[in-house]
PDB file of C-alpha atoms in Angstrom:
ATOM      1  CA  UNK A   1    -128.106  80.224 161.805  1.00 75.00           C
ATOM      2  CA  UNK A   2    -124.704  79.675 160.122  1.00 74.00           C
ATOM      3  CA  UNK A   3    -123.074  81.925 162.673  1.00 74.00           C
ATOM      4  CA  UNK A   4    -124.698  79.979 165.517  1.00 71.00           C
ATOM      5  CA  UNK A   5    -123.584  76.617 164.032  1.00 66.00           C
ATOM      6  CA  UNK A   6    -120.075  77.981 163.503  1.00 67.00           C
ATOM      7  CA  UNK A   7    -120.004  79.243 167.090  1.00 70.00           C
ATOM      8  CA  UNK A   8    -121.176  75.898 168.512  1.00 66.00           C
ATOM      9  CA  UNK A   9    -118.754  74.000 166.242  1.00 71.00           C
ATOM     10  CA  UNK A  10    -115.936  76.304 167.290  1.00 70.00           C
ATOM     11  CA  UNK A  11    -116.782  75.865 170.947  1.00 75.00           C
ATOM     12  CA  UNK A  12    -116.997  72.078 170.623  1.00 70.00           C
ATOM     13  CA  UNK A  13    -113.880  71.930 168.434  1.00 71.00           C
ATOM     14  CA  UNK A  14    -111.952  74.043 170.904  1.00 73.00           C
ATOM     15  CA  UNK A  15    -113.015  71.758 173.747  1.00 72.00           C
ATOM     16  CA  UNK A  16    -111.925  68.685 171.776  1.00 75.00           C
ATOM     17  CA  UNK A  17    -108.575  70.252 170.890  1.00 73.00           C
ATOM     18  CA  UNK A  18    -108.053  71.305 174.490  1.00 79.00           C
ATOM     19  CA  UNK A  19    -108.895  67.789 175.684  1.00 78.00           C
ATOM     20  CA  UNK A  20    -106.487  66.200 173.180  1.00 80.00           C
ATOM     21  CA  UNK A  21    -103.743  68.605 174.167  1.00 80.00           C
ATOM     22  CA  UNK A  22    -104.384  67.810 177.805  1.00 81.00           C
ATOM     23  CA  UNK A  23    -104.258  64.060 177.070  1.00 83.00           C
ATOM     24  CA  UNK A  24    -100.947  64.464 175.236  1.00 86.00           C
ATOM     25  CA  UNK A  25     -99.519  66.451 178.113  1.00 85.00           C
ATOM     26  CA  UNK A  26    -100.668  63.774 180.582  1.00 84.00           C
ATOM     27  CA  UNK A  27     -99.103  61.030 178.437  1.00 85.00           C
ATOM     28  CA  UNK A  28     -95.829  62.958 178.300  1.00 86.00           C
ATOM     29  CA  UNK A  29     -95.941  63.464 182.052  1.00 83.00           C
ATOM     30  CA  UNK A  30     -96.618  59.747 182.629  1.00 79.00           C
ATOM     31  CA  UNK A  31     -93.734  58.821 180.308  1.00 83.00           C
ATOM     32  CA  UNK A  32     -91.420  61.194 182.163  1.00 83.00           C
ATOM     33  CA  UNK A  33     -92.471  59.725 185.505  1.00 81.00           C
ATOM     34  CA  UNK A  34     -91.932  56.179 184.177  1.00 81.00           C
ATOM     35  CA  UNK A  35     -88.523  57.123 182.782  1.00 72.00           C
ATOM     36  CA  UNK A  36     -87.588  58.708 186.097  1.00 78.00           C
ATOM     37  CA  UNK A  37     -88.762  55.611 188.012  1.00 81.00           C
ATOM     38  CA  UNK A  38     -86.835  53.338 185.659  1.00 77.00           C
ATOM     39  CA  UNK A  39     -83.670  55.372 186.164  1.00 73.00           C
ATOM     40  CA  UNK A  40     -84.171  55.287 189.943  1.00 77.00           C
ATOM     41  CA  UNK A  41     -84.833  51.521 189.943  1.00 81.00           C
ATOM     42  CA  UNK A  42     -81.793  50.897 187.745  1.00 85.00           C
ATOM     43  CA  UNK A  43     -79.588  52.953 190.056  1.00 81.00           C
ATOM     44  CA  UNK A  44     -80.986  51.138 193.083  1.00 84.00           C
ATOM     45  CA  UNK A  45     -80.315  47.781 191.433  1.00 90.00           C
ATOM     46  CA  UNK A  46     -76.733  48.795 190.611  1.00 89.00           C
ATOM     47  CA  UNK A  47     -76.214  50.153 194.133  1.00 91.00           C
ATOM     48  CA  UNK A  48     -77.351  46.868 195.681  1.00 92.00           C
ATOM     49  CA  UNK A  49     -75.204  44.872 193.271  1.00 93.00           C
ATOM     50  CA  UNK A  50     -72.161  47.063 193.957  1.00 94.00           C
ATOM     51  CA  UNK A  51     -72.561  46.854 197.720  1.00 93.00           C
ATOM     52  CA  UNK A  52     -72.775  43.072 197.568  1.00 95.00           C
ATOM     53  CA  UNK A  53     -69.917  42.719 195.058  1.00 95.00           C
ATOM     54  CA  UNK A  54     -67.672  44.991 197.110  1.00 95.00           C
ATOM     55  CA  UNK A  55     -68.529  43.119 200.318  1.00 95.00           C
ATOM     56  CA  UNK A  56     -68.071  39.661 198.815  1.00 96.00           C
ATOM     57  CA  UNK A  57     -64.810  40.558 197.051  1.00 96.00           C
ATOM     58  CA  UNK A  58     -63.455  41.947 200.332  1.00 96.00           C
ATOM     59  CA  UNK A  59     -64.595  38.847 202.198  1.00 95.00           C
ATOM     60  CA  UNK A  60     -62.971  36.579 199.606  1.00 96.00           C
ATOM     61  CA  UNK A  61     -59.738  38.569 199.934  1.00 95.00           C
ATOM     62  CA  UNK A  62     -59.903  38.271 203.718  1.00 94.00           C
ATOM     63  CA  UNK A  63     -60.687  34.545 203.486  1.00 93.00           C
ATOM     64  CA  UNK A  64     -57.601  34.055 201.315  1.00 94.00           C
ATOM     65  CA  UNK A  65     -55.483  35.883 203.878  1.00 93.00           C
ATOM     66  CA  UNK A  66     -56.920  33.775 206.706  1.00 91.00           C
ATOM     67  CA  UNK A  67     -56.343  30.604 204.738  1.00 89.00           C
ATOM     68  CA  UNK A  68     -52.700  31.526 204.163  1.00 90.00           C
ATOM     69  CA  UNK A  69     -52.294  32.134 207.911  1.00 87.00           C
ATOM     70  CA  UNK A  70     -53.892  28.770 208.693  1.00 89.00           C
ATOM     71  CA  UNK A  71     -51.550  27.065 206.223  1.00 85.00           C
ATOM     72  CA  UNK A  72     -48.541  28.636 207.987  1.00 84.00           C
ATOM     73  CA  UNK A  73     -49.708  27.969 211.535  1.00 83.00           C
ATOM     74  CA  UNK A  74     -51.282  24.530 211.267  1.00 83.00           C
ATOM     75  CA  UNK A  75     -52.758  22.109 208.806  1.00 78.00           C
ATOM     76  CA  UNK A  76     -55.830  23.074 206.813  1.00 68.00           C
ATOM     77  CA  UNK A  77     -59.008  21.459 208.067  1.00 77.00           C
ATOM     78  CA  UNK A  78     -62.295  20.889 206.269  1.00 80.00           C
ATOM     79  CA  UNK A  79     -63.856  23.886 208.012  1.00 83.00           C
ATOM     80  CA  UNK A  80     -61.042  26.115 206.738  1.00 79.00           C
ATOM     81  CA  UNK A  81     -61.460  24.906 203.169  1.00 82.00           C
ATOM     82  CA  UNK A  82     -65.229  25.237 203.492  1.00 89.00           C
ATOM     83  CA  UNK A  83     -64.958  28.867 204.617  1.00 91.00           C
ATOM     84  CA  UNK A  84     -62.674  29.691 201.688  1.00 90.00           C
ATOM     85  CA  UNK A  85     -64.982  27.952 199.204  1.00 92.00           C
ATOM     86  CA  UNK A  86     -68.002  29.770 200.624  1.00 94.00           C
ATOM     87  CA  UNK A  87     -66.294  33.140 200.198  1.00 95.00           C
ATOM     88  CA  UNK A  88     -65.165  32.216 196.678  1.00 96.00           C
ATOM     89  CA  UNK A  89     -68.669  31.102 195.675  1.00 95.00           C
ATOM     90  CA  UNK A  90     -70.297  34.230 197.099  1.00 95.00           C
ATOM     91  CA  UNK A  91     -67.884  36.409 195.139  1.00 95.00           C
ATOM     92  CA  UNK A  92     -68.460  34.377 191.959  1.00 94.00           C
ATOM     93  CA  UNK A  93     -72.225  34.861 192.281  1.00 94.00           C
ATOM     94  CA  UNK A  94     -71.902  38.626 192.844  1.00 94.00           C
ATOM     95  CA  UNK A  95     -69.475  39.019 189.971  1.00 95.00           C
ATOM     96  CA  UNK A  96     -71.857  37.099 187.684  1.00 94.00           C
ATOM     97  CA  UNK A  97     -74.649  39.475 188.667  1.00 92.00           C
ATOM     98  CA  UNK A  98     -72.450  42.515 188.036  1.00 93.00           C
ATOM     99  CA  UNK A  99     -71.679  41.226 184.543  1.00 93.00           C
ATOM    100  CA  UNK A 100     -75.369  41.679 183.725  1.00 90.00           C
ATOM    101  CA  UNK A 101     -75.881  45.035 185.446  1.00 91.00           C
ATOM    102  CA  UNK A 102     -72.693  47.086 185.619  1.00 90.00           C
ATOM    103  CA  UNK A 103     -71.610  49.476 182.865  1.00 91.00           C
ATOM    104  CA  UNK A 104     -68.339  48.779 181.068  1.00 92.00           C
ATOM    105  CA  UNK A 105     -66.199  51.111 183.231  1.00 92.00           C
ATOM    106  CA  UNK A 106     -67.216  49.321 186.433  1.00 92.00           C
ATOM    107  CA  UNK A 107     -67.127  45.885 184.860  1.00 94.00           C
ATOM    108  CA  UNK A 108     -63.538  46.401 183.706  1.00 95.00           C
ATOM    109  CA  UNK A 109     -62.440  47.085 187.289  1.00 95.00           C
ATOM    110  CA  UNK A 110     -64.535  44.225 188.671  1.00 96.00           C
ATOM    111  CA  UNK A 111     -62.929  41.906 186.119  1.00 96.00           C
ATOM    112  CA  UNK A 112     -59.447  42.939 187.246  1.00 97.00           C
ATOM    113  CA  UNK A 113     -60.396  42.118 190.846  1.00 96.00           C
ATOM    114  CA  UNK A 114     -62.030  38.839 189.855  1.00 97.00           C
ATOM    115  CA  UNK A 115     -58.990  37.707 187.881  1.00 97.00           C
ATOM    116  CA  UNK A 116     -56.609  38.653 190.689  1.00 97.00           C
ATOM    117  CA  UNK A 117     -58.689  36.833 193.294  1.00 97.00           C
ATOM    118  CA  UNK A 118     -58.889  33.702 191.155  1.00 96.00           C
ATOM    119  CA  UNK A 119     -55.137  33.817 190.548  1.00 96.00           C
ATOM    120  CA  UNK A 120     -54.432  34.049 194.281  1.00 95.00           C
ATOM    121  CA  UNK A 121     -56.978  31.323 194.978  1.00 95.00           C
ATOM    122  CA  UNK A 122     -55.208  29.037 192.494  1.00 94.00           C
ATOM    123  CA  UNK A 123     -51.850  29.733 194.119  1.00 94.00           C
ATOM    124  CA  UNK A 124     -53.232  29.040 197.577  1.00 92.00           C
ATOM    125  CA  UNK A 125     -54.818  25.757 196.497  1.00 92.00           C
ATOM    126  CA  UNK A 126     -51.643  24.599 194.744  1.00 92.00           C
ATOM    127  CA  UNK A 127     -49.601  25.465 197.830  1.00 89.00           C
ATOM    128  CA  UNK A 128     -52.136  23.630 199.969  1.00 87.00           C
ATOM    129  CA  UNK A 129     -51.678  20.502 197.795  1.00 86.00           C
ATOM    130  CA  UNK A 130     -47.877  20.959 197.921  1.00 86.00           C
ATOM    131  CA  UNK A 131     -47.838  21.351 194.136  1.00 88.00           C
ATOM    132  CA  UNK A 132     -46.886  24.991 193.521  1.00 86.00           C
ATOM    133  CA  UNK A 133     -45.937  26.262 190.102  1.00 88.00           C
ATOM    134  CA  UNK A 134     -42.400  27.622 189.652  1.00 91.00           C
ATOM    135  CA  UNK A 135     -41.938  30.768 191.745  1.00 90.00           C
ATOM    136  CA  UNK A 136     -45.037  30.210 193.887  1.00 87.00           C
ATOM    137  CA  UNK A 137     -44.398  30.410 197.593  1.00 89.00           C
ATOM    138  CA  UNK A 138     -46.394  31.388 200.637  1.00 90.00           C
ATOM    139  CA  UNK A 139     -44.754  34.812 200.399  1.00 93.00           C
ATOM    140  CA  UNK A 140     -45.663  35.377 196.735  1.00 94.00           C
ATOM    141  CA  UNK A 141     -49.236  34.275 197.409  1.00 93.00           C
ATOM    142  CA  UNK A 142     -49.457  36.600 200.424  1.00 93.00           C
ATOM    143  CA  UNK A 143     -48.047  39.490 198.347  1.00 94.00           C
ATOM    144  CA  UNK A 144     -50.521  38.821 195.523  1.00 95.00           C
ATOM    145  CA  UNK A 145     -53.358  38.689 198.058  1.00 92.00           C
ATOM    146  CA  UNK A 146     -52.221  41.993 199.582  1.00 94.00           C
ATOM    147  CA  UNK A 147     -52.152  43.656 196.140  1.00 96.00           C
ATOM    148  CA  UNK A 148     -55.843  42.854 195.651  1.00 95.00           C
ATOM    149  CA  UNK A 149     -56.714  45.549 198.211  1.00 96.00           C
ATOM    150  CA  UNK A 150     -55.532  48.293 195.846  1.00 96.00           C
ATOM    151  CA  UNK A 151     -57.591  46.788 193.041  1.00 96.00           C
ATOM    152  CA  UNK A 152     -60.617  46.729 195.334  1.00 96.00           C
ATOM    153  CA  UNK A 153     -60.181  50.452 196.043  1.00 95.00           C
ATOM    154  CA  UNK A 154     -60.061  51.180 192.312  1.00 95.00           C
ATOM    155  CA  UNK A 155     -63.185  49.075 191.724  1.00 94.00           C
ATOM    156  CA  UNK A 156     -65.018  50.814 194.569  1.00 94.00           C
ATOM    157  CA  UNK A 157     -64.111  54.231 193.140  1.00 93.00           C
ATOM    158  CA  UNK A 158     -65.513  53.237 189.726  1.00 91.00           C
ATOM    159  CA  UNK A 159     -68.721  52.035 191.393  1.00 91.00           C
ATOM    160  CA  UNK A 160     -69.112  55.227 193.408  1.00 92.00           C
ATOM    161  CA  UNK A 161     -68.547  57.350 190.322  1.00 92.00           C
ATOM    162  CA  UNK A 162     -71.168  55.375 188.405  1.00 90.00           C
ATOM    163  CA  UNK A 163     -73.663  55.974 191.216  1.00 89.00           C
ATOM    164  CA  UNK A 164     -72.842  59.682 191.322  1.00 86.00           C
ATOM    165  CA  UNK A 165     -71.333  59.446 194.790  1.00 85.00           C
ATOM    166  CA  UNK A 166     -68.225  61.440 195.625  1.00 69.00           C
ATOM    167  CA  UNK A 167     -65.119  59.413 194.893  1.00 51.00           C
ATOM    168  CA  UNK A 168     -63.388  60.748 197.985  1.00 56.00           C
ATOM    169  CA  UNK A 169     -63.360  58.302 200.856  1.00 48.00           C
TER     170      UNK A 169
END
């Protein structure tokens, strides 16, 4: 009788232990899947943010260049100022988003670009109002705007490296 009870208890105990082990394994598997999904979603979020930040920074840079050309060729009209403001605002929004998402290495490069763009924007607006600071001319503003392109390349490289994409373009 004792042997039979021990056998049944052992069989039932083994089944319970097997079930608990199986449940633990399933929980670990679910956690791994969740972690993997979270990593994938985070990368996707960063990728989208980087694409938009890169695009909007490039468009702001191009809008500054266009605005400088308009200032040289003719007077600035409301539509010209509106296009520049729209590009500036789009970049500001993307940069704000990147500040919440991007790791420090990318954010440092994005900050360099943001500061350079805002500096050029300030120069352009002062020139437009005929109130430049000492040393500010159309040529210095155009040169500063041109230099942003190199900063954009550096920012893009940092973004690509963060995403695990080859840094070679």
